[in-house]
Amino acid sequence: MINFRYTRATDVGDAVRQIAAEPKAKFIAGGTNILDLMKYEVEQPTQLIDISHLPLRIIEEVPSGGLRIGALVPNSDLAYHPLIEARYPILSSAILAGASQQLRNMASTGGNLMQRTRCFYFYDTVTPCNKREPGSGCSAIEGINRINAILGTSEACIATHPSDMCVALAALEATVHVIGPSGERAIPFADFHRLPGGTPEIDTNLAPDEIIMAVELPPQGFASHYSYLKIRDRLSYAFALVSAAAALELDGGRIAEARLALGGVAHKPWRRVEAEAALRGEVPDRAAFAKAADILLRGSCGFAHNGFKIGLAHRVIERTLMQAAHGTPQIQAIKKIR
Amino acid sequence: MAEPLTRTPKGWDRLSPPSKVAITLHVNDVPRTLTIASWTTLLDALRNDLGLTGTKKGCDHGQCGACTVLVDGRRVNSCLVLAIMMNDARVTTVEGLAKDGALHPVQQAFIDHDAFQCGYCTPGQIMSAVALISEGRARNADEIRELMSGNICRCGAYPRIVAAIQQAMAAMESKP
Amino acid sequence: MTYIGTATSRVDGHAKVTGTATYAAEAKTTGLVHGSVVTSSIAKGRIVRIDVSDALRVDRVIDVLTHANRPPMADADSGYKDEVAPDGSPFRPLYDDRILFSGQPIALVVAEDPETAQFAASLVRVEYAEEPHVTEMYRRWDDAPALKAVAKPGENPFSPPKPRGNAKAALAAAAVRHQGDYYVPVEYHNPMELYGSTVTYESDGTLTVFDKTQGVQNVQCYLCGVFALAPERVQVLSPFTGGAFGSGLRPQYQVVLAALAALALKRSVRVVLTRQQMYGLGYRPAMIQRIELGAKGDGTLEAMTHDAITMTSQYEHFYRQETGWSGLLYQCPNATYAHRVAPLDLPTPCDMRAPSAATGVYALECAMDELAVALGLDPLELRQRCYSDRDQNTNRPYSSKNLHECYRQGAEAFGWEKRSPEPRSMRDGSELVGWGMATGVWEALQVPIAVRIALTANGHAEVSCATSDIGTGTYTIMAQVAADMLGVPLDQVTIRLGDSTLPQSPVEGGSWIAASVANGIATTSDAIRDELLGLAKQMPNSPLSDIAPGEVVLVDGKLMSARDPARAVSIADTMRHGGIDRIELEKTTRFPKDETHSHNTHSAIFAEVKVDEELGVIRVTRVVSTVAAGRILNTKTASSQILGGVVWGIGMALHEETLLDHTFGRVMNANIAEYHVPVNADIHDIDVIFVDEPDDSINRLGIKGLGEIGIVGVAAAVANAVYHATGKRVRDLPITLDKLLA
């Protein structure tokens, strides 16, 4: 473990003041990712600001008809919340596909958004990594990159975002409410995470002195036609090679509305509105799904070990859309893929 | 050339370990006050400071589940919890399961089904199973397997663990 | 017998489920300080400078030990040779400035508490003179030296067997041939317990060492060698071991570092490795195996060749007989073996569950499956046609071999006759169903061992032996055997093991301890009985006055005629009459070398997989493992052993792989999140069946041992099932879905 100073934020304003005062400070809530990384000396905050007790644990209905999820709601509470299970089951399913029950009990909603890549080279302080040490180089491009990205990569970084929950939130078009010294703002989920570009050390568009207050779900929850399908190297407790969140609204045998997002393939949950637009008005069949997959995966590019993800992602998209269309979502405890 | 000390933050005396503060943990229903530094995890506090070595360290990174304990009734990986953040929390460890010398039904079921070999993951498995039963989300073997997948058993006792949990579930249902 | 052969629950079960079983890093001692290891970031070269100044400036840091300031250690290789060391020059932690592998320990930071030690370790700066390294086996393809085959059986158990016949000519003439290359990656044991040692520095300068090991006396001898200590100055204890699977056969470096620090600082020291650091220990070596089989049209084997290339370190010559299993198992008149070993800039490999057999039999049994396909024969039928009652390498009969019955009962339990032979011909909705099978084989070894028994007049027995229980159930089977042999209830038996001061035991490995220690207990029990009988005969009107020792048994606290239960006296009365209240005896049991038989355990494994046709996701839904392994001492713990082996085999088939970056010469998935081992969700129904296999000749109790046989052949059965499901043959493990989709 590295050395750090521990402080407690008394309220949200105090949390923002504290982080603004110490640029190398980090927030700690569930701790599942930050402590892991600090033990490996990957993260080296000078200070941990404990926000775990701030009053951000509420899930409440908002006037627009959506739901507002406090940033500190634990993943398991969120997954099992009756309103989430009933109205946004894709979110429940995605959360339950990730980590273990112990980790889900600890991990917070905001922390899930902020979790960092699992790239082997990011985790090993001996090897160059632009995300960990800007300018040191990317070891994964020429190294072991089976788990790395196939979309939106840059010459500086081919890391993926590891979250399952965020894939569902992307599909649901959630909004992230944040607050900083200059006040509150809302970030559309699609704009929350970044592509690596030339600055892979910056994962998100959250400013260093801002804190996540809540994640808001819009009214539409796609509760009747959805699925979250996660493909990984063992049947549980492993990060996704490829995952997909698919949500459809069907009207008279045709697709009225579609959402499609991928995990495990890019530096952020991967979504393209064009792919969803291509589904609208179509009959939900394999041909339509394949076309959407083509669009969503356009420009994908594999490296020495992860080229398989392109074909796999194509099939996963089709399958997940099929599950959604049939109203037979993948159930995470059942390992046979429906 | 030695490696540059790029990790040293300016204006922060990195050579002094963090100072210690007193916290109280209610461990197995007994209030325990201990003085700990901020970098001490709940796992290390239990094992090193309180001498409760029933809770095991298998990876120290939330990857194996051997350190599973209950905090306020919920199962967590104690290796990824800072003890300093747990002031006043109720912590249940494997040492707190047996009451008046009688084993908890999950403990007894683990013996009956030989649901362990080396025994090192066992306290974590048992704590996880106790929580699993109280969560009430696992109704069949598939759900038990999935919700016990955060506890690795390298000896490979998984089918025995599932059988033991089923026995304990039945025992606890019939005798609430 | 009351206890032997029953499903007795573990006698150490209560300790394990209540958290009171104490492992190496948990031993209570006072004044303890903590060491944190600094490891090398390069794979080869020299340390030019270690700057420990910042580390030393941290409050509560006591010292930083490196090669530059360590206390004296042995300067000859002999000081570092342990009981199971291979040829070569064993690794010496902190000995000098040479870097032999990435992850090598180069400094130990000692502090008053573990967190401070870890923090200070992060402040140690190292300057290296790096040299080019090679960690990739393929880069040594052309220059890896070959092992010499043995000239006669038993000469060297690890060298390739003597070739027989003319395999080349027979292959050329064979009606049907199959050739394939099979790959097993580097695998790590990953026991759940972190490697750790607690060394108590006693006031008289002696060391009490709690260590994670499979052999307390091996560690004790080794430490005496490394630090030139008199044997009485070091006691090594290991009452519980949180898994080891071979990784604890040799002393590991943390025990050297802990002892070194204790001697240097005259303090009690604990050193616990991190999970990441455990990837700097031994591992199952990667291996590429080329097998060629030639058969007649009826499926009888004519010839086989088994060529392998594997790896060792640059400093030790580690190898095992992977190729030999092919020659042993099936009737085949012509066989040759080639076995090359590439030295790489990595730590020395070590034994890992069923070393050599897990790897070698995987290749053989996949090749046999492919041959069956080429012949158009049922894979089980092919094995039966090639069945051999003799070890083909030595041409000796087996002391017992009931593999036939494994095939029969396994096939029946699995429902093998319902298998449709064509690949891709069985289906369950979107999933392809595959059924595969394989044979398993392991050695039935036994080793000299000493057992001490103290039997008291009140009917309590204490049984002592310096062996280990690494989760295998040794405590329990020892108690069962002692209870039966001494005629006392199980709860009146106390087992003491895992202490180097106890009677001699070799390391616990190779599946040899159950047979060895059980027969050892029988030997010592006989001596106890004889002594009791001597006393009983002196009793007035003794009912046993004219009876021979061999005709007396100890039952229910009595000495009793085996033929006439009415002729009996109580042990308590006998001792009282003899004026003693206890008998304590220690006997060594040696097992005569049997040059006329081969001694092996066998198994037949049947596996069902379901593979999502489109996505390649594999589920192992059913396994039947049928085992012939002599007398089973405890059906409960024995089937747990086999079950665990099957889980290991599933992991080997589908999950386990060490990812080495050859540019850095480092393991990149040095953790237990990305080095995948099976989790609960990966494991479904596993049925373990023991077939009867009486064996009067192997040893008195007819015991063979079970720790290894459970894994052998399982990966092949799964791989063969995957082929049967999909029609796709993946020969390089693990079978991940990308390989199926390729």
PDB file of N, CA, C and O in Angstrom, chain A residues 1 3 40-41 118 120-121 124 126-128 139 144 146 231-236 286 308 312 315-316 319 335-337, chain C residues 41 118-119 122 428 430-431 612 614-615 617 619 655 659-661 664 666 668 674 676-677 679 681-682 736-738 741:
ATOM      1  N   MET A   1       0.846  -1.208   0.000  1.00  0.00           N
ATOM      2  CA  MET A   1       0.000   0.000   0.000  1.00  0.00           C
ATOM      3  C   MET A   1       0.876   1.251   0.000  1.00  0.00           C
ATOM      4  O   MET A   1       1.903   1.297   0.661  1.00  0.00           O
ATOM      5  N   ASN A   3       1.421   5.428   0.644  1.00  0.00           N
ATOM      6  CA  ASN A   3       1.109   6.322   1.753  1.00  0.00           C
ATOM      7  C   ASN A   3       0.091   7.357   1.284  1.00  0.00           C
ATOM      8  O   ASN A   3       0.161   7.816   0.147  1.00  0.00           O
ATOM      9  N   TYR A  40      -1.382  -1.933  -5.889  1.00  0.00           N
ATOM     10  CA  TYR A  40      -0.440  -2.226  -6.980  1.00  0.00           C
ATOM     11  C   TYR A  40       0.440  -1.003  -7.299  1.00  0.00           C
ATOM     12  O   TYR A  40       1.214  -1.049  -8.247  1.00  0.00           O
ATOM     13  N   GLU A  41       0.225   0.097  -6.569  1.00  0.00           N
ATOM     14  CA  GLU A  41       0.943   1.344  -6.796  1.00  0.00           C
ATOM     15  C   GLU A  41       0.644   1.950  -8.164  1.00  0.00           C
ATOM     16  O   GLU A  41       1.430   2.728  -8.702  1.00  0.00           O
ATOM     17  N   ARG A 118      -8.686  -2.719 -17.175  1.00  0.00           N
ATOM     18  CA  ARG A 118      -7.987  -3.903 -16.687  1.00  0.00           C
ATOM     19  C   ARG A 118      -6.776  -4.252 -17.535  1.00  0.00           C
ATOM     20  O   ARG A 118      -6.185  -5.327 -17.368  1.00  0.00           O
ATOM     21  N   PHE A 120      -3.455  -5.252 -18.869  1.00  0.00           N
ATOM     22  CA  PHE A 120      -2.361  -5.828 -18.075  1.00  0.00           C
ATOM     23  C   PHE A 120      -1.230  -4.821 -17.839  1.00  0.00           C
ATOM     24  O   PHE A 120      -0.593  -4.813 -16.797  1.00  0.00           O
ATOM     25  N   TYR A 121      -0.991  -4.001 -18.837  1.00  0.00           N
ATOM     26  CA  TYR A 121       0.171  -3.106 -18.765  1.00  0.00           C
ATOM     27  C   TYR A 121      -0.129  -1.880 -17.909  1.00  0.00           C
ATOM     28  O   TYR A 121       0.776  -1.297 -17.332  1.00  0.00           O
ATOM     29  N   ASP A 124       0.659  -3.174 -14.389  1.00  0.00           N
ATOM     30  CA  ASP A 124       2.026  -3.552 -14.017  1.00  0.00           C
ATOM     31  C   ASP A 124       2.925  -2.322 -14.111  1.00  0.00           C
ATOM     32  O   ASP A 124       3.269  -1.878 -15.202  1.00  0.00           O
ATOM     33  N   VAL A 126       5.872  -1.867 -13.880  1.00  0.00           N
ATOM     34  CA  VAL A 126       7.190  -2.058 -14.497  1.00  0.00           C
ATOM     35  C   VAL A 126       7.151  -1.737 -15.995  1.00  0.00           C
ATOM     36  O   VAL A 126       8.151  -1.370 -16.588  1.00  0.00           O
ATOM     37  N   THR A 127       5.996  -1.870 -16.612  1.00  0.00           N
ATOM     38  CA  THR A 127       5.919  -1.719 -18.065  1.00  0.00           C
ATOM     39  C   THR A 127       5.415  -0.328 -18.444  1.00  0.00           C
ATOM     40  O   THR A 127       4.655   0.281 -17.707  1.00  0.00           O
ATOM     41  N   PRO A 128       5.845   0.166 -19.614  1.00  0.00           N
ATOM     42  CA  PRO A 128       5.321   1.455 -20.084  1.00  0.00           C
ATOM     43  C   PRO A 128       3.808   1.390 -20.289  1.00  0.00           C
ATOM     44  O   PRO A 128       3.288   0.348 -20.705  1.00  0.00           O
ATOM     45  N   SER A 139       2.370  -0.472 -24.189  1.00  0.00           N
ATOM     46  CA  SER A 139       2.956  -1.809 -24.314  1.00  0.00           C
ATOM     47  C   SER A 139       1.985  -2.810 -24.914  1.00  0.00           C
ATOM     48  O   SER A 139       2.393  -3.844 -25.437  1.00  0.00           O
ATOM     49  N   ILE A 144       0.577  -8.311 -25.225  1.00  0.00           N
ATOM     50  CA  ILE A 144      -0.549  -9.245 -25.072  1.00  0.00           C
ATOM     51  C   ILE A 144      -1.824  -8.411 -25.055  1.00  0.00           C
ATOM     52  O   ILE A 144      -2.092  -7.695 -24.096  1.00  0.00           O
ATOM     53  N   ARG A 146      -5.101  -9.526 -26.094  1.00  0.00           N
ATOM     54  CA  ARG A 146      -6.330 -10.289 -26.316  1.00  0.00           C
ATOM     55  C   ARG A 146      -7.538  -9.625 -25.672  1.00  0.00           C
ATOM     56  O   ARG A 146      -8.655  -9.744 -26.186  1.00  0.00           O
ATOM     57  N   ILE A 231     -19.987 -12.147 -22.682  1.00  0.00           N
ATOM     58  CA  ILE A 231     -19.162 -13.288 -23.052  1.00  0.00           C
ATOM     59  C   ILE A 231     -17.777 -13.096 -22.430  1.00  0.00           C
ATOM     60  O   ILE A 231     -17.156 -12.055 -22.578  1.00  0.00           O
ATOM     61  N   ARG A 232     -17.325 -14.150 -21.742  1.00  0.00           N
ATOM     62  CA  ARG A 232     -16.068 -14.040 -20.996  1.00  0.00           C
ATOM     63  C   ARG A 232     -15.369 -15.389 -20.961  1.00  0.00           C
ATOM     64  O   ARG A 232     -15.901 -16.377 -21.440  1.00  0.00           O
ATOM     65  N   ASP A 233     -14.191 -15.421 -20.350  1.00  0.00           N
ATOM     66  CA  ASP A 233     -13.373 -16.633 -20.401  1.00  0.00           C
ATOM     67  C   ASP A 233     -13.761 -17.688 -19.374  1.00  0.00           C
ATOM     68  O   ASP A 233     -13.286 -18.809 -19.425  1.00  0.00           O
ATOM     69  N   ARG A 234     -14.540 -17.320 -18.391  1.00  0.00           N
ATOM     70  CA  ARG A 234     -15.163 -18.340 -17.553  1.00  0.00           C
ATOM     71  C   ARG A 234     -16.591 -17.878 -17.314  1.00  0.00           C
ATOM     72  O   ARG A 234     -16.946 -16.772 -17.712  1.00  0.00           O
ATOM     73  N   LEU A 235     -17.383 -18.676 -16.661  1.00  0.00           N
ATOM     74  CA  LEU A 235     -18.821 -18.421 -16.706  1.00  0.00           C
ATOM     75  C   LEU A 235     -19.297 -17.407 -15.677  1.00  0.00           C
ATOM     76  O   LEU A 235     -20.447 -17.000 -15.699  1.00  0.00           O
ATOM     77  N   SER A 236     -18.418 -16.991 -14.795  1.00  0.00           N
ATOM     78  CA  SER A 236     -18.767 -15.917 -13.868  1.00  0.00           C
ATOM     79  C   SER A 236     -17.484 -15.281 -13.359  1.00  0.00           C
ATOM     80  O   SER A 236     -16.395 -15.843 -13.520  1.00  0.00           O
ATOM     81  N   ARG A 286     -32.834 -11.362 -38.229  1.00  0.00           N
ATOM     82  CA  ARG A 286     -31.381 -11.481 -38.240  1.00  0.00           C
ATOM     83  C   ARG A 286     -30.748 -10.513 -39.236  1.00  0.00           C
ATOM     84  O   ARG A 286     -29.674  -9.951 -38.989  1.00  0.00           O
ATOM     85  N   PHE A 308     -10.367 -11.635 -32.919  1.00  0.00           N
ATOM     86  CA  PHE A 308     -11.576 -12.461 -32.790  1.00  0.00           C
ATOM     87  C   PHE A 308     -12.754 -11.681 -32.239  1.00  0.00           C
ATOM     88  O   PHE A 308     -13.907 -12.046 -32.430  1.00  0.00           O
ATOM     89  N   LEU A 312     -16.796 -11.976 -32.983  1.00  0.00           N
ATOM     90  CA  LEU A 312     -17.562 -12.331 -31.782  1.00  0.00           C
ATOM     91  C   LEU A 312     -18.586 -11.241 -31.471  1.00  0.00           C
ATOM     92  O   LEU A 312     -19.755 -11.535 -31.189  1.00  0.00           O
ATOM     93  N   ARG A 315     -21.601 -11.428 -33.658  1.00  0.00           N
ATOM     94  CA  ARG A 315     -22.537 -12.482 -33.254  1.00  0.00           C
ATOM     95  C   ARG A 315     -23.249 -12.149 -31.947  1.00  0.00           C
ATOM     96  O   ARG A 315     -24.423 -12.472 -31.768  1.00  0.00           O
ATOM     97  N   VAL A 316     -22.507 -11.531 -31.043  1.00  0.00           N
ATOM     98  CA  VAL A 316     -23.110 -11.177 -29.746  1.00  0.00           C
ATOM     99  C   VAL A 316     -24.207 -10.137 -29.956  1.00  0.00           C
ATOM    100  O   VAL A 316     -25.282 -10.214 -29.339  1.00  0.00           O
ATOM    101  N   ARG A 319     -27.228 -11.877 -31.400  1.00  0.00           N
ATOM    102  CA  ARG A 319     -27.862 -12.757 -30.425  1.00  0.00           C
ATOM    103  C   ARG A 319     -28.607 -11.950 -29.357  1.00  0.00           C
ATOM    104  O   ARG A 319     -29.715 -12.295 -28.954  1.00  0.00           O
ATOM    105  N   LYS A 335     -26.382 -20.261 -17.401  1.00  0.00           N
ATOM    106  CA  LYS A 335     -25.217 -20.100 -18.259  1.00  0.00           C
ATOM    107  C   LYS A 335     -25.475 -20.535 -19.692  1.00  0.00           C
ATOM    108  O   LYS A 335     -24.670 -20.274 -20.569  1.00  0.00           O
ATOM    109  N   LYS A 336     -26.563 -21.227 -19.893  1.00  0.00           N
ATOM    110  CA  LYS A 336     -26.926 -21.528 -21.276  1.00  0.00           C
ATOM    111  C   LYS A 336     -27.388 -20.222 -21.915  1.00  0.00           C
ATOM    112  O   LYS A 336     -28.221 -19.509 -21.359  1.00  0.00           O
ATOM    113  N   ILE A 337     -26.839 -19.924 -23.067  1.00  0.00           N
ATOM    114  CA  ILE A 337     -27.206 -18.671 -23.713  1.00  0.00           C
ATOM    115  C   ILE A 337     -28.510 -18.875 -24.469  1.00  0.00           C
ATOM    116  O   ILE A 337     -28.644 -19.817 -25.251  1.00  0.00           O
TER     117      ILE A 337
ATOM    118  N   SER C  41      12.512  -6.160 -11.642  1.00  0.00           N
ATOM    119  CA  SER C  41      11.632  -5.790 -12.750  1.00  0.00           C
ATOM    120  C   SER C  41      12.203  -6.256 -14.078  1.00  0.00           C
ATOM    121  O   SER C  41      11.539  -6.147 -15.099  1.00  0.00           O
ATOM    122  N   GLN C 118       5.512  -2.693   3.520  1.00  0.00           N
ATOM    123  CA  GLN C 118       5.096  -2.648   2.112  1.00  0.00           C
ATOM    124  C   GLN C 118       5.312  -1.272   1.511  1.00  0.00           C
ATOM    125  O   GLN C 118       5.787  -1.140   0.383  1.00  0.00           O
ATOM    126  N   PHE C 119       4.961  -0.258   2.266  1.00  0.00           N
ATOM    127  CA  PHE C 119       5.149   1.107   1.780  1.00  0.00           C
ATOM    128  C   PHE C 119       6.633   1.372   1.540  1.00  0.00           C
ATOM    129  O   PHE C 119       7.041   1.854   0.477  1.00  0.00           O
ATOM    130  N   SER C 122       8.130   0.010  -1.527  1.00  0.00           N
ATOM    131  CA  SER C 122       7.851   0.740  -2.773  1.00  0.00           C
ATOM    132  C   SER C 122       8.852   1.872  -2.982  1.00  0.00           C
ATOM    133  O   SER C 122       8.920   2.452  -4.064  1.00  0.00           O
ATOM    134  N   ASP C 428     -28.658 -29.591 -28.113  1.00  0.00           N
ATOM    135  CA  ASP C 428     -29.667 -29.218 -27.131  1.00  0.00           C
ATOM    136  C   ASP C 428     -30.021 -27.766 -27.429  1.00  0.00           C
ATOM    137  O   ASP C 428     -29.376 -26.853 -26.926  1.00  0.00           O
ATOM    138  N   SER C 430     -29.793 -24.366 -28.911  1.00  0.00           N
ATOM    139  CA  SER C 430     -28.722 -23.626 -29.575  1.00  0.00           C
ATOM    140  C   SER C 430     -27.338 -24.181 -29.245  1.00  0.00           C
ATOM    141  O   SER C 430     -26.333 -23.679 -29.728  1.00  0.00           O
ATOM    142  N   GLU C 431     -27.314 -25.184 -28.412  1.00  0.00           N
ATOM    143  CA  GLU C 431     -26.017 -25.735 -28.007  1.00  0.00           C
ATOM    144  C   GLU C 431     -25.737 -27.070 -28.676  1.00  0.00           C
ATOM    145  O   GLU C 431     -26.613 -27.928 -28.783  1.00  0.00           O
ATOM    146  N   ASP C 612     -22.174 -23.366 -27.153  1.00  0.00           N
ATOM    147  CA  ASP C 612     -23.045 -22.508 -27.942  1.00  0.00           C
ATOM    148  C   ASP C 612     -22.490 -22.448 -29.363  1.00  0.00           C
ATOM    149  O   ASP C 612     -21.356 -22.007 -29.578  1.00  0.00           O
ATOM    150  N   GLU C 614     -22.977 -20.683 -31.941  1.00  0.00           N
ATOM    151  CA  GLU C 614     -22.663 -19.410 -32.568  1.00  0.00           C
ATOM    152  C   GLU C 614     -21.531 -18.675 -31.837  1.00  0.00           C
ATOM    153  O   GLU C 614     -20.692 -18.029 -32.467  1.00  0.00           O
ATOM    154  N   LEU C 615     -21.506 -18.778 -30.521  1.00  0.00           N
ATOM    155  CA  LEU C 615     -20.599 -17.950 -29.723  1.00  0.00           C
ATOM    156  C   LEU C 615     -19.413 -18.714 -29.151  1.00  0.00           C
ATOM    157  O   LEU C 615     -18.481 -18.112 -28.632  1.00  0.00           O
ATOM    158  N   VAL C 617     -19.185 -20.499 -26.532  1.00  0.00           N
ATOM    159  CA  VAL C 617     -19.128 -20.608 -25.066  1.00  0.00           C
ATOM    160  C   VAL C 617     -19.281 -22.084 -24.674  1.00  0.00           C
ATOM    161  O   VAL C 617     -20.228 -22.748 -25.102  1.00  0.00           O
ATOM    162  N   ARG C 619     -19.611 -25.108 -21.832  1.00  0.00           N
ATOM    163  CA  ARG C 619     -19.994 -25.462 -20.459  1.00  0.00           C
ATOM    164  C   ARG C 619     -19.748 -26.951 -20.267  1.00  0.00           C
ATOM    165  O   ARG C 619     -20.169 -27.757 -21.096  1.00  0.00           O
ATOM    166  N   HIS C 655      -9.480 -22.943 -18.998  1.00  0.00           N
ATOM    167  CA  HIS C 655      -9.231 -21.638 -18.381  1.00  0.00           C
ATOM    168  C   HIS C 655      -7.777 -21.255 -18.177  1.00  0.00           C
ATOM    169  O   HIS C 655      -7.401 -20.111 -18.422  1.00  0.00           O
ATOM    170  N   LEU C 659       0.145 -15.740 -18.997  1.00  0.00           N
ATOM    171  CA  LEU C 659       0.457 -14.904 -20.151  1.00  0.00           C
ATOM    172  C   LEU C 659       1.801 -14.232 -19.920  1.00  0.00           C
ATOM    173  O   LEU C 659       1.942 -13.345 -19.081  1.00  0.00           O
ATOM    174  N   LEU C 660       2.801 -14.682 -20.644  1.00  0.00           N
ATOM    175  CA  LEU C 660       4.151 -14.129 -20.527  1.00  0.00           C
ATOM    176  C   LEU C 660       4.371 -13.121 -21.639  1.00  0.00           C
ATOM    177  O   LEU C 660       4.162 -13.421 -22.813  1.00  0.00           O
ATOM    178  N   ASP C 661       4.781 -11.923 -21.256  1.00  0.00           N
ATOM    179  CA  ASP C 661       5.204 -10.956 -22.268  1.00  0.00           C
ATOM    180  C   ASP C 661       6.702 -11.168 -22.468  1.00  0.00           C
ATOM    181  O   ASP C 661       7.505 -10.900 -21.560  1.00  0.00           O
ATOM    182  N   PHE C 664       9.227  -8.160 -22.060  1.00  0.00           N
ATOM    183  CA  PHE C 664       9.620  -7.822 -20.691  1.00  0.00           C
ATOM    184  C   PHE C 664      10.062  -9.060 -19.910  1.00  0.00           C
ATOM    185  O   PHE C 664      10.597  -8.948 -18.821  1.00  0.00           O
ATOM    186  N   ARG C 666       8.075 -11.092 -18.462  1.00  0.00           N
ATOM    187  CA  ARG C 666       7.261 -11.041 -17.246  1.00  0.00           C
ATOM    188  C   ARG C 666       5.900 -11.689 -17.439  1.00  0.00           C
ATOM    189  O   ARG C 666       5.349 -11.661 -18.541  1.00  0.00           O
ATOM    190  N   MET C 668       2.160 -11.358 -17.223  1.00  0.00           N
ATOM    191  CA  MET C 668       1.290 -10.179 -17.235  1.00  0.00           C
ATOM    192  C   MET C 668      -0.018 -10.405 -16.483  1.00  0.00           C
ATOM    193  O   MET C 668      -0.666  -9.445 -16.083  1.00  0.00           O
ATOM    194  N   GLU C 674      -7.162 -12.516 -13.583  1.00  0.00           N
ATOM    195  CA  GLU C 674      -6.923 -12.699 -15.026  1.00  0.00           C
ATOM    196  C   GLU C 674      -6.227 -14.025 -15.322  1.00  0.00           C
ATOM    197  O   GLU C 674      -6.206 -14.464 -16.465  1.00  0.00           O
ATOM    198  N   HIS C 676      -7.185 -17.307 -14.976  1.00  0.00           N
ATOM    199  CA  HIS C 676      -8.501 -17.860 -14.654  1.00  0.00           C
ATOM    200  C   HIS C 676      -8.397 -19.281 -14.131  1.00  0.00           C
ATOM    201  O   HIS C 676      -7.792 -20.131 -14.768  1.00  0.00           O
ATOM    202  N   VAL C 677      -8.986 -19.486 -12.969  1.00  0.00           N
ATOM    203  CA  VAL C 677      -9.234 -20.842 -12.481  1.00  0.00           C
ATOM    204  C   VAL C 677     -10.753 -20.989 -12.411  1.00  0.00           C
ATOM    205  O   VAL C 677     -11.457 -19.988 -12.381  1.00  0.00           O
ATOM    206  N   VAL C 679     -14.476 -21.056 -11.344  1.00  0.00           N
ATOM    207  CA  VAL C 679     -15.272 -20.585 -10.215  1.00  0.00           C
ATOM    208  C   VAL C 679     -16.483 -21.505 -10.090  1.00  0.00           C
ATOM    209  O   VAL C 679     -16.678 -22.405 -10.920  1.00  0.00           O
ATOM    210  N   ALA C 681     -19.546 -21.261 -10.728  1.00  0.00           N
ATOM    211  CA  ALA C 681     -20.473 -21.339 -11.864  1.00  0.00           C
ATOM    212  C   ALA C 681     -19.947 -22.216 -12.999  1.00  0.00           C
ATOM    213  O   ALA C 681     -20.712 -22.627 -13.870  1.00  0.00           O
ATOM    214  N   ASP C 682     -18.636 -22.474 -13.007  1.00  0.00           N
ATOM    215  CA  ASP C 682     -18.072 -23.296 -14.085  1.00  0.00           C
ATOM    216  C   ASP C 682     -18.238 -24.786 -13.837  1.00  0.00           C
ATOM    217  O   ASP C 682     -17.960 -25.591 -14.722  1.00  0.00           O
ATOM    218  N   THR C 736     -10.156 -21.751 -25.343  1.00  0.00           N
ATOM    219  CA  THR C 736     -10.975 -20.556 -25.147  1.00  0.00           C
ATOM    220  C   THR C 736     -11.839 -20.365 -26.389  1.00  0.00           C
ATOM    221  O   THR C 736     -11.558 -20.927 -27.444  1.00  0.00           O
ATOM    222  N   LEU C 737     -12.873 -19.564 -26.246  1.00  0.00           N
ATOM    223  CA  LEU C 737     -13.860 -19.525 -27.328  1.00  0.00           C
ATOM    224  C   LEU C 737     -13.303 -18.935 -28.622  1.00  0.00           C
ATOM    225  O   LEU C 737     -13.753 -19.275 -29.707  1.00  0.00           O
ATOM    226  N   ASP C 738     -12.288 -18.069 -28.503  1.00  0.00           N
ATOM    227  CA  ASP C 738     -11.708 -17.512 -29.731  1.00  0.00           C
ATOM    228  C   ASP C 738     -11.103 -18.605 -30.600  1.00  0.00           C
ATOM    229  O   ASP C 738     -11.111 -18.519 -31.824  1.00  0.00           O
ATOM    230  N   LEU C 741     -13.896 -20.191 -32.465  1.00  0.00           N
ATOM    231  CA  LEU C 741     -14.491 -19.333 -33.496  1.00  0.00           C
ATOM    232  C   LEU C 741     -13.544 -19.138 -34.664  1.00  0.00           C
ATOM    233  O   LEU C 741     -13.965 -18.732 -35.750  1.00  0.00           O
TER     234      LEU C 741
END
